[in-house]
Amino acid sequence: NSWEKVREPLPQFADSEYVPWESGIYPKYKGESQPRETAFVTEIIKRNRLRKLIDFAVGGGVEMSNILNVLKREGYDIDVAEANEVDPAFIEQAKRKFTEEGHDVQIHRADWNNLENAQPPYDKQFDFGFLLGSSLTYVGGNTREENKAAQKAVLKNFARQIEKNGSILLDTRDYDYIASIVNLPIDELKEKFTFEPNVYYQGAQKEITVLPVFIDETRICLHYYDVEDKKWGLLELYRVY
């Protein structure tokens, strides 16, 4: 596939309607966090006695909400929980989630390159920040070196929000593996591009079919197909090095 073609559905899904990924794909694709996902993060928090939390990519609020639920259930008190998000659809999803679960989480709307202009503004530092769901892949440039520079700059911005001796947790996809399978026939590609044993995105290859359709040294494009409802969306992303 070529980059010029990534904004078109694959021929097998030509009758699918395009929908925005954030509102039309993500809720069904993400599902609910699994216990082992939440436990992985809460164990880090408890083991290191971290009490001021910031989710730099809160999305729909699922991870943060479940983390707070587990900590509360286990009797672990935190001082503050805040979140950052730039997408209005995600902000509304997260607000609803936090309200439903009874969590007091302030959401700052800001681009990662302009955290100093967040609304509402940041007025404190945190001892633990996390960036889950391979979110750093949203940042990049036109070359491999520009990707690295842009991602490094964002991580520096995150670090400014973290106290001395604090921690940041992030995850990323295996882009070398994706590059090795991207040209396989669709059935084989679907089989090999799985998320097991992975704790994120439980809808992947179940309710939602996810296919990498393009990757080079700089960019990657993923297609998401909701076969039952005949909808599709895409993400144009950047490789992380």
mmCIF file of N, CA, C and O in Angstrom, residues 198-237:
data_model
loop_
_atom_site.group_PDB
_atom_site.id
_atom_site.type_symbol
_atom_site.label_atom_id
_atom_site.label_comp_id
_atom_site.label_asym_id
_atom_site.label_seq_id
_atom_site.Cartn_x
_atom_site.Cartn_y
_atom_site.Cartn_z
ATOM 1 N N ASN A 198 -1.576 -9.260 25.597
ATOM 2 C CA ASN A 198 -1.459 -7.829 25.867
ATOM 3 C C ASN A 198 -2.655 -7.375 26.670
ATOM 4 O O ASN A 198 -3.755 -7.892 26.513
ATOM 5 N N VAL A 199 -2.431 -6.396 27.536
ATOM 6 C CA VAL A 199 -3.496 -5.985 28.442
ATOM 7 C C VAL A 199 -4.346 -4.862 27.877
ATOM 8 O O VAL A 199 -5.387 -4.535 28.435
ATOM 9 N N TYR A 200 -3.929 -4.257 26.761
ATOM 10 C CA TYR A 200 -4.648 -3.108 26.240
ATOM 11 C C TYR A 200 -5.541 -3.489 25.074
ATOM 12 O O TYR A 200 -5.298 -4.434 24.358
ATOM 13 N N TYR A 201 -6.580 -2.687 24.882
ATOM 14 C CA TYR A 201 -7.436 -2.771 23.709
ATOM 15 C C TYR A 201 -8.009 -4.173 23.509
ATOM 16 O O TYR A 201 -7.688 -4.883 22.576
ATOM 17 N N GLN A 202 -8.880 -4.537 24.431
ATOM 18 C CA GLN A 202 -9.434 -5.884 24.421
ATOM 19 C C GLN A 202 -10.366 -6.137 23.235
ATOM 20 O O GLN A 202 -10.689 -7.278 22.937
ATOM 21 N N GLY A 203 -10.806 -5.080 22.572
ATOM 22 C CA GLY A 203 -11.661 -5.279 21.411
ATOM 23 C C GLY A 203 -10.897 -5.628 20.151
ATOM 24 O O GLY A 203 -11.490 -6.005 19.152
ATOM 25 N N ALA A 204 -9.572 -5.485 20.178
ATOM 26 C CA ALA A 204 -8.773 -5.689 18.979
ATOM 27 C C ALA A 204 -8.917 -7.105 18.448
ATOM 28 O O ALA A 204 -8.766 -8.074 19.175
ATOM 29 N N GLN A 205 -9.192 -7.206 17.149
ATOM 30 C CA GLN A 205 -9.376 -8.462 16.426
ATOM 31 C C GLN A 205 -10.586 -9.235 16.949
ATOM 32 O O GLN A 205 -10.756 -10.405 16.642
ATOM 33 N N LYS A 206 -11.419 -8.608 17.740
ATOM 34 C CA LYS A 206 -12.682 -9.195 18.186
ATOM 35 C C LYS A 206 -13.790 -8.340 17.590
ATOM 36 O O LYS A 206 -14.235 -8.580 16.478
ATOM 37 N N GLU A 207 -14.246 -7.318 18.327
ATOM 38 C CA GLU A 207 -15.243 -6.418 17.760
ATOM 39 C C GLU A 207 -14.662 -5.561 16.640
ATOM 40 O O GLU A 207 -15.356 -5.198 15.686
ATOM 41 N N ILE A 208 -13.383 -5.214 16.762
ATOM 42 C CA ILE A 208 -12.727 -4.343 15.794
ATOM 43 C C ILE A 208 -11.552 -5.085 15.153
ATOM 44 O O ILE A 208 -10.710 -5.644 15.854
ATOM 45 N N THR A 209 -11.501 -5.074 13.825
ATOM 46 C CA THR A 209 -10.353 -5.632 13.109
ATOM 47 C C THR A 209 -9.339 -4.517 12.880
ATOM 48 O O THR A 209 -9.680 -3.474 12.312
ATOM 49 N N VAL A 210 -8.106 -4.729 13.338
ATOM 50 C CA VAL A 210 -7.051 -3.725 13.234
ATOM 51 C C VAL A 210 -5.980 -4.225 12.273
ATOM 52 O O VAL A 210 -5.478 -5.344 12.421
ATOM 53 N N LEU A 211 -5.632 -3.384 11.297
ATOM 54 C CA LEU A 211 -4.656 -3.786 10.291
ATOM 55 C C LEU A 211 -3.664 -2.660 10.030
ATOM 56 O O LEU A 211 -4.079 -1.534 9.722
ATOM 57 N N PRO A 212 -2.371 -2.927 10.138
ATOM 58 C CA PRO A 212 -1.388 -1.946 9.675
ATOM 59 C C PRO A 212 -1.358 -1.971 8.152
ATOM 60 O O PRO A 212 -1.172 -3.026 7.549
ATOM 61 N N VAL A 213 -1.568 -0.817 7.534
ATOM 62 C CA VAL A 213 -1.644 -0.786 6.070
ATOM 63 C C VAL A 213 -0.464 -0.072 5.440
ATOM 64 O O VAL A 213 -0.272 -0.140 4.221
ATOM 65 N N PHE A 214 0.327 0.618 6.267
ATOM 66 C CA PHE A 214 1.495 1.321 5.734
ATOM 67 C C PHE A 214 2.482 1.558 6.873
ATOM 68 O O PHE A 214 2.084 1.885 7.989
ATOM 69 N N ILE A 215 3.772 1.391 6.559
ATOM 70 C CA ILE A 215 4.812 1.783 7.500
ATOM 71 C C ILE A 215 6.087 2.049 6.714
ATOM 72 O O ILE A 215 6.415 1.334 5.762
ATOM 73 N N ASP A 216 6.771 3.136 7.051
ATOM 74 C CA ASP A 216 8.111 3.378 6.532
ATOM 75 C C ASP A 216 8.978 3.814 7.710
ATOM 76 O O ASP A 216 8.638 3.557 8.863
ATOM 77 N N GLU A 217 10.091 4.455 7.456
ATOM 78 C CA GLU A 217 10.983 4.830 8.557
ATOM 79 C C GLU A 217 10.390 5.895 9.459
ATOM 80 O O GLU A 217 10.827 6.062 10.594
ATOM 81 N N THR A 218 9.393 6.613 8.965
ATOM 82 C CA THR A 218 8.851 7.748 9.703
ATOM 83 C C THR A 218 7.416 7.551 10.158
ATOM 84 O O THR A 218 7.076 7.831 11.300
ATOM 85 N N ARG A 219 6.568 7.033 9.265
ATOM 86 C CA ARG A 219 5.131 7.022 9.505
ATOM 87 C C ARG A 219 4.569 5.610 9.552
ATOM 88 O O ARG A 219 5.158 4.664 9.044
ATOM 89 N N ILE A 220 3.378 5.525 10.140
ATOM 90 C CA ILE A 220 2.627 4.280 10.132
ATOM 91 C C ILE A 220 1.153 4.631 10.071
ATOM 92 O O ILE A 220 0.721 5.645 10.628
ATOM 93 N N CYS A 221 0.373 3.831 9.380
ATOM 94 C CA CYS A 221 -1.068 4.020 9.347
ATOM 95 C C CYS A 221 -1.754 2.711 9.724
ATOM 96 O O CYS A 221 -1.424 1.647 9.192
ATOM 97 N N LEU A 222 -2.687 2.810 10.647
ATOM 98 C CA LEU A 222 -3.482 1.666 11.077
ATOM 99 C C LEU A 222 -4.930 1.889 10.665
ATOM 100 O O LEU A 222 -5.476 2.977 10.858
ATOM 101 N N HIS A 223 -5.547 0.845 10.104
ATOM 102 C CA HIS A 223 -6.972 0.865 9.797
ATOM 103 C C HIS A 223 -7.733 0.059 10.849
ATOM 104 O O HIS A 223 -7.256 -0.981 11.308
ATOM 105 N N TYR A 224 -8.925 0.548 11.187
ATOM 106 C CA TYR A 224 -9.784 -0.098 12.177
ATOM 107 C C TYR A 224 -11.139 -0.328 11.537
ATOM 108 O O TYR A 224 -11.802 0.626 11.108
ATOM 109 N N TYR A 225 -11.582 -1.605 11.496
ATOM 110 C CA TYR A 225 -12.831 -1.943 10.838
ATOM 111 C C TYR A 225 -13.810 -2.567 11.833
ATOM 112 O O TYR A 225 -13.501 -3.579 12.454
ATOM 113 N N ASP A 226 -14.955 -1.918 11.972
ATOM 114 C CA ASP A 226 -16.072 -2.476 12.736
ATOM 115 C C ASP A 226 -16.946 -3.202 11.733
ATOM 116 O O ASP A 226 -17.818 -2.605 11.100
ATOM 117 N N VAL A 227 -16.688 -4.493 11.573
ATOM 118 C CA VAL A 227 -17.343 -5.262 10.509
ATOM 119 C C VAL A 227 -18.841 -5.362 10.748
ATOM 120 O O VAL A 227 -19.647 -5.255 9.815
ATOM 121 N N GLU A 228 -19.249 -5.531 12.009
ATOM 122 C CA GLU A 228 -20.664 -5.686 12.319
ATOM 123 C C GLU A 228 -21.466 -4.448 11.945
ATOM 124 O O GLU A 228 -22.532 -4.539 11.331
ATOM 125 N N ASP A 229 -20.963 -3.278 12.308
ATOM 126 C CA ASP A 229 -21.686 -2.034 12.046
ATOM 127 C C ASP A 229 -21.267 -1.358 10.743
ATOM 128 O O ASP A 229 -21.748 -0.262 10.428
ATOM 129 N N LYS A 230 -20.343 -1.984 10.015
ATOM 130 C CA LYS A 230 -19.854 -1.470 8.740
ATOM 131 C C LYS A 230 -19.343 -0.036 8.860
ATOM 132 O O LYS A 230 -19.773 0.879 8.145
ATOM 133 N N LYS A 231 -18.429 0.145 9.799
ATOM 134 C CA LYS A 231 -17.769 1.427 9.995
ATOM 135 C C LYS A 231 -16.263 1.207 9.959
ATOM 136 O O LYS A 231 -15.776 0.114 10.227
ATOM 137 N N TRP A 232 -15.540 2.273 9.636
ATOM 138 C CA TRP A 232 -14.087 2.159 9.682
ATOM 139 C C TRP A 232 -13.483 3.508 10.037
ATOM 140 O O TRP A 232 -14.097 4.563 9.870
ATOM 141 N N GLY A 233 -12.288 3.444 10.597
ATOM 142 C CA GLY A 233 -11.535 4.646 10.918
ATOM 143 C C GLY A 233 -10.059 4.355 10.762
ATOM 144 O O GLY A 233 -9.649 3.229 10.480
ATOM 145 N N LEU A 234 -9.243 5.387 10.935
ATOM 146 C CA LEU A 234 -7.806 5.186 10.790
ATOM 147 C C LEU A 234 -7.047 6.091 11.744
ATOM 148 O O LEU A 234 -7.574 7.079 12.253
ATOM 149 N N LEU A 235 -5.806 5.729 11.973
ATOM 150 C CA LEU A 235 -4.864 6.570 12.701
ATOM 151 C C LEU A 235 -3.603 6.695 11.868
ATOM 152 O O LEU A 235 -3.035 5.682 11.432
ATOM 153 N N GLU A 236 -3.170 7.926 11.647
ATOM 154 C CA GLU A 236 -1.885 8.205 10.999
ATOM 155 C C GLU A 236 -0.915 8.586 12.099
ATOM 156 O O GLU A 236 -1.097 9.602 12.782
ATOM 157 N N LEU A 237 0.131 7.783 12.275
ATOM 158 C CA LEU A 237 0.999 7.893 13.424
ATOM 159 C C LEU A 237 2.466 7.988 12.997
ATOM 160 O O LEU A 237 2.783 7.960 11.809
#
